[in-house]
Short mmCIF file of C-alpha atoms in Angstrom, two decimals:
data_model
loop_
_atom_site.label_atom_id
_atom_site.label_comp_id
_atom_site.label_asym_id
_atom_site.label_seq_id
_atom_site.Cartn_x
_atom_site.Cartn_y
_atom_site.Cartn_z
CA MET A 73 8.47 20.41 18.62
CA ALA A 74 6.52 17.45 20.49
CA MET A 75 5.44 13.88 18.29
CA PRO A 76 2.07 13.84 16.85
CA PRO A 77 -0.10 10.62 18.56
CA LEU A 78 0.11 8.38 15.78
CA THR A 79 -3.92 7.18 15.73
CA ILE A 80 -5.35 4.79 13.33
CA GLY A 81 -9.70 4.76 14.01
CA ASP A 82 -10.27 4.84 17.24
CA LEU A 83 -6.92 3.42 18.73
CA SER A 84 -4.35 6.21 19.58
CA VAL A 85 -0.49 5.72 21.49
CA PRO A 86 1.48 8.63 22.40
CA VAL A 87 4.64 8.15 20.78
CA PRO A 88 4.16 7.56 16.52
CA ILE A 89 5.83 3.98 16.94
CA ILE A 90 5.00 0.57 16.09
CA GLN A 91 7.41 -1.86 17.12
CA GLY A 92 8.38 -4.42 13.95
CA GLY A 93 7.48 -7.89 14.33
CA MET A 94 10.90 -10.33 14.22
CA GLY A 95 10.44 -13.90 14.75
CA VAL A 96 11.29 -16.26 15.75
CA GLY A 97 10.72 -15.79 18.64
CA ILE A 98 12.29 -12.02 19.27
CA SER A 99 9.80 -10.00 19.68
CA LEU A 100 7.18 -12.11 22.20
CA SER A 101 5.49 -10.77 24.69
CA GLY A 102 7.81 -9.82 26.93
CA LEU A 103 9.31 -7.33 24.43
CA ALA A 104 5.70 -6.01 23.29
CA ALA A 105 4.69 -5.17 26.57
CA ALA A 106 7.22 -3.37 27.39
CA VAL A 107 6.83 -1.20 23.74
CA ALA A 108 2.77 -0.88 24.68
CA ASN A 109 4.14 0.79 28.87
CA ALA A 110 6.13 3.06 26.94
CA GLY A 111 3.87 5.01 24.88
CA GLY A 112 4.14 2.96 21.32
CA ILE A 113 2.48 -0.11 19.82
CA GLY A 114 3.91 -3.41 20.99
CA ILE A 115 3.54 -6.33 18.27
CA ILE A 116 4.20 -9.78 19.24
CA ALA A 117 5.48 -12.10 16.05
CA THR A 118 3.37 -15.14 15.60
CA ALA A 119 6.15 -17.13 12.56
CA ASP A 120 6.97 -20.16 14.68
CA ILE A 121 6.08 -19.09 17.81
CA GLY A 122 5.43 -22.19 19.49
CA TRP A 123 9.12 -23.24 19.35
CA ASP A 124 9.53 -24.18 23.20
CA GLU A 125 6.09 -26.05 22.91
CA PRO A 126 7.16 -29.45 23.76
CA ASP A 127 4.98 -31.21 20.71
CA PHE A 128 6.29 -28.77 18.27
CA LYS A 129 7.55 -30.90 16.05
CA LYS A 130 4.84 -33.71 16.18
CA ASN A 131 1.88 -31.37 16.05
CA PHE A 132 2.93 -27.47 14.57
CA ARG A 133 -0.07 -25.94 14.05
CA GLU A 134 -1.53 -26.82 17.51
CA ALA A 135 1.69 -25.71 19.36
CA ASN A 136 1.62 -22.13 17.38
CA LYS A 137 -1.99 -21.35 18.36
CA ARG A 138 -1.41 -22.21 21.93
CA ALA A 139 2.13 -20.81 22.38
CA LEU A 140 0.30 -17.51 20.48
CA ARG A 141 -2.60 -17.31 23.03
CA ARG A 142 -0.43 -17.69 26.32
CA HIS A 143 1.98 -14.91 24.33
CA ILE A 144 -1.02 -12.76 23.84
CA ARG A 145 -2.35 -13.17 27.05
CA GLU A 146 0.74 -12.73 28.97
CA ALA A 147 1.77 -9.15 26.30
CA ARG A 148 -2.10 -8.09 28.70
CA SER A 149 -1.19 -9.11 31.90
CA LEU A 150 2.12 -6.60 31.65
CA THR A 151 0.27 -4.03 30.02
CA LYS A 152 -3.03 -1.78 29.20
CA GLY A 153 -1.46 -0.32 25.98
CA VAL A 154 -1.50 -0.89 22.41
CA LEU A 155 -0.71 -4.47 21.35
CA GLY A 156 -0.31 -6.56 18.25
CA VAL A 157 0.63 -9.14 15.94
CA ASN A 158 2.26 -10.05 13.38
CA ILE A 159 1.34 -12.37 10.33
CA MET A 160 3.03 -13.68 7.05
CA VAL A 161 1.98 -14.54 4.25
CA ALA A 162 3.12 -17.31 4.08
CA LEU A 163 2.92 -18.81 7.12
CA THR A 164 0.96 -23.10 6.09
CA ASN A 165 -1.05 -21.70 9.42
CA TYR A 166 -1.93 -17.93 8.98
CA ASP A 167 -5.85 -18.86 9.09
CA ASP A 168 -4.70 -20.32 12.73
CA MET A 169 -2.95 -17.42 13.62
CA VAL A 170 -5.36 -14.81 12.42
CA GLU A 171 -8.37 -16.99 14.53
CA VAL A 172 -6.04 -17.05 17.32
CA SER A 173 -5.23 -12.74 17.34
CA VAL A 174 -9.02 -12.44 17.18
CA GLU A 175 -10.42 -14.65 19.72
CA GLU A 176 -8.25 -12.98 22.33
CA GLY A 177 -9.24 -9.60 21.06
CA VAL A 178 -5.73 -8.22 20.22
CA ASP A 179 -5.90 -4.46 18.86
CA LEU A 180 -4.55 -5.31 15.43
CA ILE A 181 -2.49 -7.77 12.69
CA ILE A 182 0.22 -7.13 10.99
CA SER A 183 0.27 -8.93 7.98
CA GLY A 184 3.46 -9.07 4.48
CA ALA A 185 5.43 -11.66 2.94
CA GLY A 186 3.23 -11.72 0.23
CA LEU A 187 0.02 -9.36 -0.44
CA PRO A 188 -3.16 -10.52 2.35
CA LEU A 189 -5.86 -10.09 -0.10
CA GLY A 190 -7.73 -13.14 1.55
CA LEU A 191 -6.86 -11.15 4.98
CA PRO A 192 -10.92 -9.45 4.92
CA LYS A 193 -12.65 -12.73 3.84
CA LEU A 194 -11.17 -14.33 7.51
CA MET A 195 -12.68 -11.34 8.96
CA GLU A 196 -15.87 -10.91 8.17
CA GLY A 197 -18.57 -10.64 10.96
CA LYS A 198 -16.06 -9.15 13.00
CA ALA A 199 -15.49 -5.41 13.18
CA ALA A 200 -11.79 -5.55 15.46
CA PRO A 201 -9.17 -5.77 15.38
CA LYS A 202 -7.63 -3.46 12.50
CA LEU A 203 -6.31 -4.69 9.67
CA LEU A 204 -2.50 -3.41 7.94
CA PRO A 205 -0.57 -4.55 5.25
CA ILE A 206 3.00 -4.39 4.57
CA VAL A 207 3.47 -2.65 0.77
CA SER A 208 6.51 -2.33 -0.81
CA SER A 209 4.87 -0.59 -3.97
CA GLY A 210 2.24 1.45 -4.73
CA ARG A 211 0.89 -0.68 -7.01
CA ALA A 212 0.68 -3.01 -4.33
CA THR A 213 -1.78 -1.11 -2.04
CA GLN A 214 -3.84 0.01 -5.01
CA ILE A 215 -4.16 -3.91 -5.72
CA ILE A 216 -5.38 -4.46 -1.96
CA CYS A 217 -7.63 -1.81 -1.68
CA LYS A 218 -9.12 -2.70 -4.00
CA LYS A 219 -9.32 -5.95 -3.57
CA TRP A 220 -10.46 -5.27 0.39
CA LYS A 221 -12.74 -2.97 -0.88
CA GLN A 222 -15.03 -5.82 -3.04
CA ARG A 223 -15.58 -7.65 0.59
CA GLY A 224 -16.24 -4.32 1.84
CA ARG A 225 -13.27 -3.34 4.01
CA LEU A 226 -10.04 -0.95 3.90
CA PRO A 227 -6.89 -1.32 5.66
CA ASP A 228 -7.13 0.80 8.74
CA ALA A 229 -3.71 1.68 7.91
CA VAL A 230 -0.68 0.39 5.61
CA VAL A 231 3.03 -0.33 6.16
CA VAL A 232 5.17 0.55 3.94
CA GLU A 233 8.64 -1.75 4.34
CA GLY A 234 11.62 0.35 2.18
CA PRO A 235 14.76 -2.33 1.15
CA LEU A 236 17.06 -1.85 4.36
CA ALA A 237 14.93 -3.49 6.51
CA GLY A 238 15.91 -6.69 8.52
CA GLY A 239 14.15 -10.48 7.51
CA HIS A 240 12.01 -11.00 4.28
CA LEU A 241 11.73 -8.16 2.02
CA GLY A 242 9.37 -7.95 -0.66
CA PHE A 243 11.50 -6.64 -2.94
CA LYS A 244 13.46 -8.81 -6.16
CA PRO A 245 17.42 -8.97 -5.30
CA GLU A 246 17.97 -6.06 -8.24
CA GLN A 247 15.40 -4.14 -6.89
CA VAL A 248 16.99 -3.72 -3.59
CA ASP A 249 19.66 -1.03 -4.28
CA GLU A 250 17.67 0.62 -6.83
CA PRO A 251 17.04 4.49 -6.19
CA ALA A 252 13.28 4.04 -7.43
CA HIS A 253 12.58 1.26 -4.63
CA THR A 254 14.43 3.31 -1.34
CA LEU A 255 11.61 4.12 1.12
CA GLU A 256 12.11 8.09 0.59
CA GLN A 257 10.34 6.97 -2.89
CA LEU A 258 7.98 4.68 -1.86
CA ILE A 259 6.19 7.01 0.85
CA PRO A 260 4.66 9.72 -1.41
CA GLU A 261 4.00 6.59 -3.83
CA VAL A 262 1.73 5.39 -0.95
CA ILE A 263 0.57 8.18 0.02
CA ALA A 264 -1.14 8.65 -3.71
CA ALA A 265 -1.83 5.17 -3.79
CA VAL A 266 -4.29 4.87 -0.77
CA GLN A 267 -5.51 9.00 -1.04
CA PRO A 268 -8.28 7.67 -3.38
CA PHE A 269 -9.65 5.11 -1.44
CA ALA A 270 -9.47 7.06 2.52
CA ASP A 271 -11.34 10.15 0.55
CA ALA A 272 -14.33 7.96 -0.93
CA ALA A 273 -14.37 6.16 2.51
CA GLY A 274 -14.78 9.21 4.36
CA ALA A 275 -11.99 8.23 7.16
CA PRO A 276 -7.99 8.22 6.43
CA ILE A 277 -5.70 5.80 5.73
CA PRO A 278 -2.39 6.58 7.56
CA VAL A 279 0.72 4.72 6.44
CA ILE A 280 3.49 4.07 7.84
CA ALA A 281 7.25 4.43 7.25
CA ALA A 282 9.73 0.89 8.25
CA GLY A 283 12.83 -0.30 7.75
CA GLY A 284 15.96 1.73 7.96
CA ILE A 285 14.42 3.97 10.89
CA TYR A 286 17.13 4.14 13.52
CA THR A 287 16.82 7.44 15.06
CA GLY A 288 14.95 10.51 16.03
CA ALA A 289 15.84 12.16 12.90
CA ASP A 290 14.56 9.57 10.91
CA ILE A 291 11.11 9.18 12.61
CA CYS A 292 10.76 13.54 11.95
CA ARG A 293 12.27 13.11 8.33
CA PHE A 294 9.31 10.22 7.57
CA LEU A 295 6.68 12.28 9.33
CA ARG A 296 7.57 15.57 7.68
CA MET A 297 7.28 13.70 4.24
CA GLY A 298 3.51 12.60 5.74
CA ALA A 299 3.76 9.28 7.20
CA ALA A 300 1.48 9.75 10.42
CA GLY A 301 4.12 6.73 12.22
CA VAL A 302 7.18 4.99 12.30
CA GLN A 303 7.85 0.79 11.77
CA MET A 304 11.36 0.12 14.14
CA GLY A 305 12.72 -2.84 14.33
CA THR A 306 16.26 -3.65 14.80
CA ARG A 307 17.17 -0.41 17.39
CA PHE A 308 14.78 -2.84 19.58
CA VAL A 309 16.48 -6.07 19.69
CA ALA A 310 19.27 -4.22 21.43
CA THR A 311 16.82 -3.56 24.44
CA HIS A 312 17.25 -6.15 27.63
CA GLU A 313 13.03 -6.93 27.34
CA CYS A 314 13.37 -8.34 23.85
CA ASP A 315 12.74 -11.61 24.26
CA ALA A 316 15.87 -12.87 22.22
CA ALA A 317 19.08 -14.20 23.54
CA PRO A 318 21.84 -12.75 24.91
CA GLU A 319 23.74 -14.13 22.64
CA PHE A 320 21.49 -12.87 19.75
CA LYS A 321 21.47 -9.51 21.04
CA GLN A 322 25.28 -9.50 21.31
CA ALA A 323 25.57 -10.43 17.27
CA TYR A 324 24.37 -7.16 17.32
CA LEU A 325 26.54 -4.99 19.39
CA ASP A 326 29.86 -6.86 17.52
CA ALA A 327 28.32 -6.51 13.46
CA LYS A 328 30.34 -4.58 10.98
CA GLU A 329 29.32 -2.83 8.51
CA SER A 330 30.48 -5.43 5.96
CA ASP A 331 28.80 -8.16 8.19
CA MET A 332 24.92 -7.11 6.94
CA ALA A 333 24.38 -9.60 3.83
CA LEU A 334 21.22 -9.81 1.86
CA ILE A 335 20.62 -13.85 1.52
CA LYS A 336 18.19 -15.69 -0.65
CA SER A 337 15.30 -16.95 1.91
CA PRO A 338 13.43 -21.05 1.35
CA VAL A 339 10.47 -18.55 1.35
CA GLY A 340 11.38 -17.48 -2.07
CA LEU A 341 11.79 -13.54 -1.39
CA PRO A 342 15.61 -12.05 -0.29
CA GLY A 343 16.66 -11.37 3.28
CA ARG A 344 18.94 -9.22 5.06
CA ALA A 345 20.62 -10.88 7.68
CA ILE A 346 24.22 -10.75 9.58
CA ARG A 347 27.06 -12.68 8.31
CA ASN A 348 28.53 -15.02 10.39
CA PRO A 349 29.06 -18.84 9.96
CA PHE A 350 26.07 -20.08 9.07
CA LEU A 351 25.68 -17.91 6.10
CA ASP A 352 28.90 -19.15 5.34
CA GLU A 353 28.34 -23.00 5.10
CA VAL A 354 25.17 -21.95 2.94
CA ASP A 355 27.13 -20.43 0.89
CA GLN A 356 29.09 -23.77 0.51
CA GLY A 357 26.10 -25.79 -0.17
CA GLY A 358 26.60 -27.55 3.32
CA ARG A 359 23.50 -27.00 5.32
CA LYS A 360 20.77 -28.14 2.20
CA PRO A 361 18.11 -30.02 4.60
CA LYS A 362 17.14 -33.52 4.12
CA ALA A 363 13.50 -33.28 5.10
CA CYS A 364 10.62 -30.89 6.59
CA LEU A 365 9.97 -31.35 9.57
CA TYR A 366 6.95 -28.18 9.41
CA ARG A 367 5.96 -27.73 6.47
CA CYS A 368 5.72 -23.98 8.65
CA VAL A 369 6.01 -21.55 5.09
CA HIS A 370 4.03 -21.87 1.83
CA GLY A 371 6.37 -22.43 -1.73
CA CYS A 372 9.57 -23.97 0.33
CA ASP A 373 10.51 -26.99 -1.50
CA PHE A 374 13.68 -28.37 0.99
CA ARG A 375 14.64 -30.71 -2.47
CA ASN A 376 16.57 -27.25 -3.95
CA ALA A 377 16.22 -24.74 -0.31
CA PRO A 378 19.46 -24.12 0.99
CA PHE A 379 18.57 -24.56 4.17
CA CYS A 380 15.49 -24.89 6.67
CA ILE A 381 14.45 -21.74 8.08
CA SER A 382 12.68 -22.80 10.47
CA GLU A 383 15.70 -24.55 12.19
CA ALA A 384 18.06 -21.80 11.77
CA LEU A 385 15.77 -19.02 12.93
CA ILE A 386 15.01 -21.20 16.15
CA SER A 387 19.14 -21.47 16.58
CA ALA A 388 19.40 -18.16 16.90
CA THR A 389 16.73 -17.34 19.44
CA GLN A 390 17.89 -20.22 21.45
CA GLY A 391 21.39 -18.83 21.20
CA LYS A 392 23.26 -20.61 18.44
CA VAL A 393 24.14 -17.92 17.03
CA ALA A 394 26.98 -19.35 14.46
CA ASN A 395 24.72 -22.30 14.29
CA GLY A 396 21.65 -20.12 12.91
CA LEU A 397 20.45 -17.37 10.71
CA VAL A 398 20.30 -13.74 12.54
CA PHE A 399 18.28 -11.56 10.57
CA ALA A 400 18.99 -7.47 11.21
CA GLY A 401 18.18 -4.78 9.19
CA HIS A 402 20.84 -2.52 7.22
CA ASN A 403 21.70 0.00 9.65
CA ALA A 404 22.43 -2.97 12.86
CA TYR A 405 25.97 -2.42 12.41
CA ARG A 406 25.29 0.67 14.04
CA VAL A 407 24.34 -0.99 17.94
CA ASP A 408 26.56 -0.07 20.40
CA LYS A 409 25.08 -0.95 23.73
CA ILE A 410 21.54 -2.42 25.20
CA ILE A 411 19.51 -0.56 26.63
CA SER A 412 15.30 -0.56 28.71
CA VAL A 413 12.96 -0.20 26.22
CA GLN A 414 12.26 3.57 28.12
CA GLU A 415 15.49 4.09 27.09
CA LEU A 416 15.38 4.16 23.89
CA MET A 417 12.14 5.81 23.32
CA GLN A 418 12.96 8.72 25.46
CA GLU A 419 15.91 9.06 22.88
CA LEU A 420 14.58 8.71 20.11
CA VAL A 421 11.61 11.50 21.32
CA ARG A 422 14.66 13.58 22.42
CA GLU A 423 16.31 13.22 18.98
CA TYR A 424 13.13 13.56 16.84
CA ASP A 425 12.63 17.47 19.33
CA GLU A 426 16.43 18.33 18.56
CA VAL A 427 15.49 17.92 14.70
CA CYS A 428 11.93 18.54 14.44
CA GLY A 429 11.07 21.29 16.70
CA GLN A 430 14.01 24.02 14.96
#
């Protein structure tokens, strides 16, 4: 049985896979374009996207706007496929990133790390791009749909991210291991939450499963549960086209299951990363920032923060992994090779066929 296409409004891709938006500097124009060319949806992560701009520290907002514009245009020059951006609600330059994304004509905006309740207001008078909030419960889904409906808009699709995802998680630390919060529990809950709004609008609101999806068999399982597609991040780090440094990818290859760690992020959310010397030093209180150079995320008080998340993620994307934060999904320890995006997509399709074709 062939994978069904993923259709979001008038957008359609032959492979129902959205590549996760991974910042800082992990999923940029190179990876996004490769995924789009392979039949999925490629995503550029906007968090600190201007980290390699010469004026990043002195001109944070403009450097990020310039870099996002550059990466969108570079990706567009490499593919005719579907491209989107991931914009964290927690970013202090959230409005800037939305503005540039709309101006550059991205196909969709995915937004999480907080409830993107104000996103429709930023889109007033604009039909495109498609808007996909990231949620971690049926209740959050209802809140977003009700709030957006007041603005005359509904989500074009909803991404449901479970607790096995990498990076920032939309759960309290004590919820991460609770059976009630597994992705298998969340998918039907969110499908039920969006259905009344979809029925009233007379248009489907596809639900996308995310967090811990690793194989084609996983994709088959969640599509059978009613998901219209999946979002995957970790698998795409282990590709030649991923924009991360070779040392970052090697950290995935070297990781053991016991290295997968939950951390307290300065953003105020729990996060999942690979245990390394940097995190050991954080645990010992040796990484407390002395000042805030970026003011990149809301809710980060450097006086009480365990570390500077921008500095930690930039170090990792530069290849200084022992001195930085390496975000990763729970299944990162299963990575044993670096392959091309095309090979990965073919492998996932083949695995899906082997299970769903039975």
